PDB file of C-alpha atoms in Angstrom:
ATOM      1  CA  PRO M   7       0.105  -0.042   0.209  1.00  0.00           C
ATOM      2  CA  ASP M   8       1.214   3.766  -0.788  1.00  0.00           C
ATOM      3  CA  TRP M   9       0.371   4.818   2.782  1.00  0.00           C
ATOM      4  CA  GLN M  10       0.936   8.453   1.367  1.00  0.00           C
ATOM      5  CA  VAL M  11      -1.987   7.974  -1.313  1.00  0.00           C
ATOM      6  CA  ILE M  12      -3.969   6.841   1.653  1.00  0.00           C
ATOM      7  CA  ARG M  13      -3.330   9.552   3.698  1.00  0.00           C
ATOM      8  CA  GLN M  14      -4.436  12.084   0.943  1.00  0.00           C
ATOM      9  CA  MET M  15      -7.587  10.420   0.108  1.00  0.00           C
ATOM     10  CA  LEU M  16      -8.673  10.306   3.951  1.00  0.00           C
ATOM     11  CA  LYS M  17      -7.233  14.061   3.936  1.00  0.00           C
ATOM     12  CA  ILE M  18     -10.455  14.592   1.328  1.00  0.00           C
ATOM     13  CA  GLY M  19     -12.476  11.658   1.744  1.00  0.00           C
ATOM     14  CA  ALA M  20     -13.152  11.881   5.677  1.00  0.00           C
ATOM     15  CA  PRO M  21     -14.572  15.343   5.839  1.00  0.00           C
ATOM     16  CA  ALA M  22     -17.044  14.666   2.884  1.00  0.00           C
ATOM     17  CA  THR M  23     -17.883  11.222   4.035  1.00  0.00           C
ATOM     18  CA  PHE M  24     -18.540  13.111   7.512  1.00  0.00           C
ATOM     19  CA  GLU M  25     -20.674  15.908   5.578  1.00  0.00           C
ATOM     20  CA  GLN M  26     -22.716  13.139   3.948  1.00  0.00           C
ATOM     21  CA  PHE M  27     -23.772  11.559   7.364  1.00  0.00           C
ATOM     22  CA  ILE M  28     -24.229  15.445   8.650  1.00  0.00           C
ATOM     23  CA  LEU M  29     -26.590  15.812   5.603  1.00  0.00           C
ATOM     24  CA  GLN M  30     -28.947  12.697   5.937  1.00  0.00           C
ATOM     25  CA  SER M  31     -29.070  12.908  10.020  1.00  0.00           C
ATOM     26  CA  GLY M  32     -30.609  16.742   9.196  1.00  0.00           C
ATOM     27  CA  PHE M  33     -33.227  15.164   6.764  1.00  0.00           C
ATOM     28  CA  MET M  34     -33.953  12.578   9.425  1.00  0.00           C
ATOM     29  CA  LEU M  35     -34.816  15.486  12.340  1.00  0.00           C
ATOM     30  CA  PHE M  36     -36.290  17.430   9.390  1.00  0.00           C
ATOM     31  CA  ALA M  37     -38.883  14.634   8.661  1.00  0.00           C
ATOM     32  CA  ARG M  38     -39.331  13.713  12.435  1.00  0.00           C
ATOM     33  CA  THR M  39     -40.570  17.418  12.838  1.00  0.00           C
ATOM     34  CA  VAL M  40     -43.160  17.701  10.150  1.00  0.00           C
ATOM     35  CA  SER M  41     -44.560  13.928  10.721  1.00  0.00           C
ATOM     36  CA  THR M  42     -46.762  14.956  13.693  1.00  0.00           C
ATOM     37  CA  LEU M  43     -48.412  17.152  11.665  1.00  0.00           C
ATOM     38  CA  GLY M  44     -51.035  14.872  10.499  1.00  0.00           C
ATOM     39  CA  THR M  45     -51.077  12.297   7.174  1.00  0.00           C
ATOM     40  CA  THR M  46     -52.877  14.765   4.639  1.00  0.00           C
ATOM     41  CA  VAL M  47     -49.443  17.712   5.753  1.00  0.00           C
ATOM     42  CA  PHE M  48     -47.112  14.855   5.567  1.00  0.00           C
ATOM     43  CA  ALA M  49     -48.442  13.571   1.938  1.00  0.00           C
ATOM     44  CA  ALA M  50     -48.410  17.155   0.877  1.00  0.00           C
ATOM     45  CA  HIS M  51     -44.536  17.552   2.451  1.00  0.00           C
ATOM     46  CA  GLN M  52     -43.127  14.247   0.989  1.00  0.00           C
ATOM     47  CA  ILE M  53     -44.654  15.253  -2.579  1.00  0.00           C
ATOM     48  CA  GLY M  54     -42.581  18.506  -2.090  1.00  0.00           C
ATOM     49  CA  LEU M  55     -39.658  16.990  -1.225  1.00  0.00           C
ATOM     50  CA  ASN M  56     -39.830  14.725  -4.199  1.00  0.00           C
ATOM     51  CA  LEU M  57     -39.785  18.151  -5.988  1.00  0.00           C
ATOM     52  CA  LEU M  58     -37.301  19.213  -3.877  1.00  0.00           C
ATOM     53  CA  THR M  59     -35.012  16.465  -5.271  1.00  0.00           C
ATOM     54  CA  LEU M  60     -36.206  17.201  -8.762  1.00  0.00           C
ATOM     55  CA  SER M  61     -33.978  20.561  -8.497  1.00  0.00           C
ATOM     56  CA  PHE M  62     -31.331  19.506  -5.892  1.00  0.00           C
ATOM     57  CA  SER M  63     -30.806  16.804  -9.222  1.00  0.00           C
ATOM     58  CA  LEU M  64     -30.259  19.840 -11.554  1.00  0.00           C
ATOM     59  CA  GLY M  65     -27.358  21.495  -9.125  1.00  0.00           C
ATOM     60  CA  ASP M  66     -25.953  17.832  -7.932  1.00  0.00           C
ATOM     61  CA  GLY M  67     -25.082  16.896 -11.909  1.00  0.00           C
ATOM     62  CA  LEU M  68     -23.630  20.537 -12.055  1.00  0.00           C
ATOM     63  CA  SER M  69     -21.815  20.127  -8.736  1.00  0.00           C
ATOM     64  CA  THR M  70     -20.056  17.105 -10.317  1.00  0.00           C
ATOM     65  CA  ALA M  71     -19.037  18.647 -13.231  1.00  0.00           C
ATOM     66  CA  SER M  72     -17.530  21.779 -11.392  1.00  0.00           C
ATOM     67  CA  ILE M  73     -15.557  19.023  -9.097  1.00  0.00           C
ATOM     68  CA  ALA M  74     -14.136  17.637 -11.990  1.00  0.00           C
ATOM     69  CA  LEU M  75     -13.347  21.002 -13.966  1.00  0.00           C
ATOM     70  CA  VAL M  76     -11.810  22.520 -10.560  1.00  0.00           C
ATOM     71  CA  GLY M  77      -9.866  19.238  -9.683  1.00  0.00           C
ATOM     72  CA  ARG M  78      -8.433  18.949 -13.142  1.00  0.00           C
ATOM     73  CA  SER M  79      -7.484  22.639 -13.557  1.00  0.00           C
ATOM     74  CA  LEU M  80      -5.967  22.986 -10.412  1.00  0.00           C
ATOM     75  CA  GLY M  81      -4.064  20.238 -10.894  1.00  0.00           C
ATOM     76  CA  SER M  82      -2.481  21.869 -13.891  1.00  0.00           C
ATOM     77  CA  GLY M  83      -1.712  24.844 -12.329  1.00  0.00           C
ATOM     78  CA  ARG M  84      -4.542  26.575 -13.758  1.00  0.00           C
ATOM     79  CA  PRO M  85      -6.308  28.585 -10.888  1.00  0.00           C
ATOM     80  CA  ASP M  86      -7.791  31.114 -13.237  1.00  0.00           C
ATOM     81  CA  MET M  87      -9.192  28.209 -14.874  1.00  0.00           C
ATOM     82  CA  ALA M  88     -10.364  26.738 -11.604  1.00  0.00           C
ATOM     83  CA  LYS M  89     -12.512  30.101 -11.238  1.00  0.00           C
ATOM     84  CA  ILE M  90     -13.879  30.637 -14.595  1.00  0.00           C
ATOM     85  CA  TYR M  91     -15.203  26.644 -14.642  1.00  0.00           C
ATOM     86  CA  GLY M  92     -16.808  27.742 -11.323  1.00  0.00           C
ATOM     87  CA  ASN M  93     -18.576  30.838 -12.498  1.00  0.00           C
ATOM     88  CA  VAL M  94     -19.609  29.077 -15.384  1.00  0.00           C
ATOM     89  CA  CYS M  95     -21.262  26.044 -13.923  1.00  0.00           C
ATOM     90  CA  GLN M  96     -23.237  28.850 -11.756  1.00  0.00           C
ATOM     91  CA  LYS M  97     -24.257  30.573 -14.505  1.00  0.00           C
ATOM     92  CA  VAL M  98     -26.034  27.287 -15.890  1.00  0.00           C
ATOM     93  CA  GLY M  99     -27.046  26.854 -12.471  1.00  0.00           C
ATOM     94  CA  LEU M 100     -28.972  30.014 -12.533  1.00  0.00           C
ATOM     95  CA  ILE M 101     -30.676  29.485 -16.206  1.00  0.00           C
ATOM     96  CA  CYS M 102     -31.681  25.999 -14.956  1.00  0.00           C
ATOM     97  CA  ALA M 103     -33.200  27.900 -12.078  1.00  0.00           C
ATOM     98  CA  VAL M 104     -35.094  30.086 -13.986  1.00  0.00           C
ATOM     99  CA  VAL M 105     -36.520  27.571 -15.771  1.00  0.00           C
ATOM    100  CA  VAL M 106     -38.081  25.360 -13.199  1.00  0.00           C
ATOM    101  CA  ALA M 107     -39.039  27.921 -10.914  1.00  0.00           C
ATOM    102  CA  THR M 108     -41.308  29.205 -13.822  1.00  0.00           C
ATOM    103  CA  VAL M 109     -42.507  25.919 -14.098  1.00  0.00           C
ATOM    104  CA  TYR M 110     -43.240  25.486 -10.311  1.00  0.00           C
ATOM    105  CA  VAL M 111     -45.070  29.153 -10.042  1.00  0.00           C
ATOM    106  CA  LEU M 112     -47.028  28.742 -13.463  1.00  0.00           C
ATOM    107  CA  PHE M 113     -48.230  24.821 -12.738  1.00  0.00           C
ATOM    108  CA  GLY M 114     -47.660  24.049  -9.530  1.00  0.00           C
ATOM    109  CA  ARG M 115     -51.097  22.987  -8.746  1.00  0.00           C
ATOM    110  CA  GLN M 116     -51.001  20.880 -11.981  1.00  0.00           C
ATOM    111  CA  ILE M 117     -48.082  19.096 -11.068  1.00  0.00           C
ATOM    112  CA  PHE M 118     -49.501  18.552  -7.709  1.00  0.00           C
ATOM    113  CA  GLN M 119     -52.410  16.967  -9.207  1.00  0.00           C
ATOM    114  CA  LEU M 120     -50.210  14.021 -10.900  1.00  0.00           C
ATOM    115  CA  TYR M 121     -50.169  12.458  -7.138  1.00  0.00           C
ATOM    116  CA  SER M 122     -53.333  13.518  -5.261  1.00  0.00           C
ATOM    117  CA  ASN M 123     -56.612  15.598  -5.858  1.00  0.00           C
ATOM    118  CA  GLU M 124     -57.087  16.198  -2.478  1.00  0.00           C
ATOM    119  CA  THR M 125     -58.353  19.764  -2.118  1.00  0.00           C
ATOM    120  CA  ALA M 126     -55.839  20.051   1.082  1.00  0.00           C
ATOM    121  CA  ILE M 127     -52.912  18.377  -0.143  1.00  0.00           C
ATOM    122  CA  LEU M 128     -53.357  20.598  -3.461  1.00  0.00           C
ATOM    123  CA  ASP M 129     -53.606  23.961  -1.546  1.00  0.00           C
ATOM    124  CA  TYR M 130     -50.665  23.048   0.431  1.00  0.00           C
ATOM    125  CA  GLY M 131     -48.994  22.041  -2.763  1.00  0.00           C
ATOM    126  CA  VAL M 132     -49.140  25.968  -4.229  1.00  0.00           C
ATOM    127  CA  VAL M 133     -48.032  27.339  -1.223  1.00  0.00           C
ATOM    128  CA  ILE M 134     -44.858  24.859  -1.013  1.00  0.00           C
ATOM    129  CA  LEU M 135     -43.596  25.495  -4.660  1.00  0.00           C
ATOM    130  CA  ASN M 136     -43.821  29.348  -3.842  1.00  0.00           C
ATOM    131  CA  ILE M 137     -41.298  28.831  -1.498  1.00  0.00           C
ATOM    132  CA  LEU M 138     -39.587  26.027  -3.740  1.00  0.00           C
ATOM    133  CA  SER M 139     -39.342  28.203  -6.669  1.00  0.00           C
ATOM    134  CA  VAL M 140     -37.593  30.795  -4.696  1.00  0.00           C
ATOM    135  CA  MET M 141     -35.186  28.668  -2.820  1.00  0.00           C
ATOM    136  CA  LEU M 142     -34.161  26.394  -5.535  1.00  0.00           C
ATOM    137  CA  PHE M 143     -31.950  29.764  -6.573  1.00  0.00           C
ATOM    138  CA  PHE M 144     -30.292  29.310  -3.729  1.00  0.00           C
ATOM    139  CA  GLN M 145     -30.059  25.848  -3.498  1.00  0.00           C
ATOM    140  CA  ILE M 146     -28.794  25.451  -6.958  1.00  0.00           C
ATOM    141  CA  LEU M 147     -26.145  27.817  -6.382  1.00  0.00           C
ATOM    142  CA  GLN M 148     -24.539  26.776  -3.211  1.00  0.00           C
ATOM    143  CA  VAL M 149     -24.499  22.775  -4.419  1.00  0.00           C
ATOM    144  CA  VAL M 150     -22.630  23.772  -7.220  1.00  0.00           C
ATOM    145  CA  GLN M 151     -20.259  26.364  -5.116  1.00  0.00           C
ATOM    146  CA  PHE M 152     -19.779  23.396  -2.921  1.00  0.00           C
ATOM    147  CA  GLY M 153     -18.727  21.186  -5.719  1.00  0.00           C
ATOM    148  CA  CYS M 154     -15.978  23.647  -6.672  1.00  0.00           C
ATOM    149  CA  LEU M 155     -14.436  23.841  -3.308  1.00  0.00           C
ATOM    150  CA  ARG M 156     -14.660  19.925  -2.706  1.00  0.00           C
ATOM    151  CA  GLY M 157     -12.969  19.921  -6.054  1.00  0.00           C
ATOM    152  CA  ALA M 158     -10.374  22.027  -4.216  1.00  0.00           C
ATOM    153  CA  GLY M 159     -10.102  19.446  -1.401  1.00  0.00           C
ATOM    154  CA  ASP M 160     -11.645  22.079   0.889  1.00  0.00           C
ATOM    155  CA  THR M 161     -13.710  19.560   2.277  1.00  0.00           C
ATOM    156  CA  ARG M 162     -13.390  20.359   5.782  1.00  0.00           C
ATOM    157  CA  PHE M 163     -15.132  24.057   5.316  1.00  0.00           C
ATOM    158  CA  THR M 164     -18.241  22.285   3.198  1.00  0.00           C
ATOM    159  CA  ALA M 165     -18.634  19.491   6.411  1.00  0.00           C
ATOM    160  CA  MET M 166     -18.239  22.544   8.728  1.00  0.00           C
ATOM    161  CA  VAL M 167     -20.865  24.210   7.364  1.00  0.00           C
ATOM    162  CA  SER M 168     -23.153  21.341   6.556  1.00  0.00           C
ATOM    163  CA  LEU M 169     -22.884  20.505  10.283  1.00  0.00           C
ATOM    164  CA  ILE M 170     -24.153  24.150  11.326  1.00  0.00           C
ATOM    165  CA  SER M 171     -26.658  25.072   8.905  1.00  0.00           C
ATOM    166  CA  VAL M 172     -28.222  21.541   7.958  1.00  0.00           C
ATOM    167  CA  THR M 173     -27.681  19.663  11.764  1.00  0.00           C
ATOM    168  CA  PHE M 174     -28.587  22.399  13.640  1.00  0.00           C
ATOM    169  CA  ILE M 175     -29.854  25.583  11.603  1.00  0.00           C
ATOM    170  CA  ARG M 176     -33.087  23.961   9.316  1.00  0.00           C
ATOM    171  CA  PRO M 177     -34.214  21.397  12.298  1.00  0.00           C
ATOM    172  CA  ALA M 178     -34.065  24.130  15.004  1.00  0.00           C
ATOM    173  CA  LEU M 179     -35.730  26.916  12.508  1.00  0.00           C
ATOM    174  CA  SER M 180     -38.482  24.631  11.361  1.00  0.00           C
ATOM    175  CA  TRP M 181     -39.372  23.564  14.824  1.00  0.00           C
ATOM    176  CA  LEU M 182     -39.873  27.108  15.753  1.00  0.00           C
ATOM    177  CA  LEU M 183     -41.418  28.049  13.006  1.00  0.00           C
ATOM    178  CA  CYS M 184     -43.538  24.740  12.763  1.00  0.00           C
ATOM    179  CA  TYR M 185     -44.754  24.700  16.437  1.00  0.00           C
ATOM    180  CA  PRO M 186     -44.074  27.703  18.728  1.00  0.00           C
ATOM    181  CA  LEU M 187     -44.974  30.737  15.980  1.00  0.00           C
ATOM    182  CA  GLY M 188     -47.899  28.233  14.743  1.00  0.00           C
ATOM    183  CA  LEU M 189     -47.019  27.930  10.987  1.00  0.00           C
ATOM    184  CA  GLY M 190     -47.333  24.451  10.582  1.00  0.00           C
ATOM    185  CA  LEU M 191     -46.380  22.628   7.226  1.00  0.00           C
ATOM    186  CA  ILE M 192     -45.327  25.850   5.830  1.00  0.00           C
ATOM    187  CA  GLY M 193     -42.930  27.258   8.934  1.00  0.00           C
ATOM    188  CA  ALA M 194     -41.145  23.903   8.042  1.00  0.00           C
ATOM    189  CA  TRP M 195     -40.501  24.946   4.650  1.00  0.00           C
ATOM    190  CA  MET M 196     -39.216  28.160   5.863  1.00  0.00           C
ATOM    191  CA  GLY M 197     -37.081  26.753   7.810  1.00  0.00           C
ATOM    192  CA  THR M 198     -35.125  24.567   5.061  1.00  0.00           C
ATOM    193  CA  PHE M 199     -35.446  27.691   3.035  1.00  0.00           C
ATOM    194  CA  GLY M 200     -33.678  29.292   5.990  1.00  0.00           C
ATOM    195  CA  ASP M 201     -30.892  26.454   5.746  1.00  0.00           C
ATOM    196  CA  GLN M 202     -30.327  26.895   1.922  1.00  0.00           C
ATOM    197  CA  ALA M 203     -29.793  30.637   2.420  1.00  0.00           C
ATOM    198  CA  VAL M 204     -27.450  29.906   4.882  1.00  0.00           C
ATOM    199  CA  ARG M 205     -25.348  27.628   3.160  1.00  0.00           C
ATOM    200  CA  PHE M 206     -25.630  29.876   0.274  1.00  0.00           C
ATOM    201  CA  VAL M 207     -24.052  33.272   2.062  1.00  0.00           C
ATOM    202  CA  MET M 208     -21.264  30.903   3.281  1.00  0.00           C
ATOM    203  CA  SER M 209     -20.374  29.173  -0.080  1.00  0.00           C
ATOM    204  CA  PHE M 210     -20.646  32.051  -1.669  1.00  0.00           C
ATOM    205  CA  ILE M 211     -18.480  34.094   0.804  1.00  0.00           C
ATOM    206  CA  ARG M 212     -15.668  31.391   0.531  1.00  0.00           C
ATOM    207  CA  PHE M 213     -15.764  30.693  -3.253  1.00  0.00           C
ATOM    208  CA  HIS M 214     -15.386  34.483  -3.806  1.00  0.00           C
ATOM    209  CA  LYS M 215     -12.532  34.877  -1.551  1.00  0.00           C
ATOM    210  CA  GLY M 216     -10.499  32.373  -3.552  1.00  0.00           C
ATOM    211  CA  SER M 217      -8.154  30.528  -1.041  1.00  0.00           C
ATOM    212  CA  TRP M 218      -9.860  27.706  -2.324  1.00  0.00           C
ATOM    213  CA  THR M 219      -7.509  27.776  -5.221  1.00  0.00           C
ATOM    214  CA  LYS M 220      -3.473  27.924  -2.994  1.00  0.00           C
ATOM    215  CA  LEU M 221      -4.736  24.671  -0.900  1.00  0.00           C
ATOM    216  CA  LYS M 222      -1.952  21.961  -1.041  1.00  0.00           C
ATOM    217  CA  LEU M 223      -2.895  18.428  -0.779  1.00  0.00           C
TER     218      LEU M 223
END
């Protein structure tokens, strides 16, 4: 075994693995918050999560591209190209966000009717998709920015942000808005919005500072 290579893999891979564990734990806590609101509300919530996953997939694909392009550019000693690739991926992500948000706003009720015809679920669905149509701008861009940082090996930072935002901010804010403030399901989704906004701001600042281009792996 080449222990130097193994150490480099663990240095980058261990924080990334921890980040994924944090993300899944945060999602479980979030689901637990909504599960006590009743079957109708939880059904609307699950449909909303399916549509959230659709928009996330767009960002995740661009994130994978940014990881490869940024990593290759930095490995070739071209931090300028790494920044260019990162900016281009974000612009493509922004275009995707505009298209998906427009569809969600214009056809939100019809999309939810693919899953259910219950009036209560459809009413919740329209509100959820209105929130999601704004939130996905933050979501897609922060996922792409995280991909750029991971491509540069800045996985400790992404893990730290996920720990703060997904494990603490999202469940706490969702619970606060959902129960003490009485907003129910809408409050839970506003908590998700807050989580995405925090991750976007922190990744945006990190990306534009440019220190990630100088990391030594």
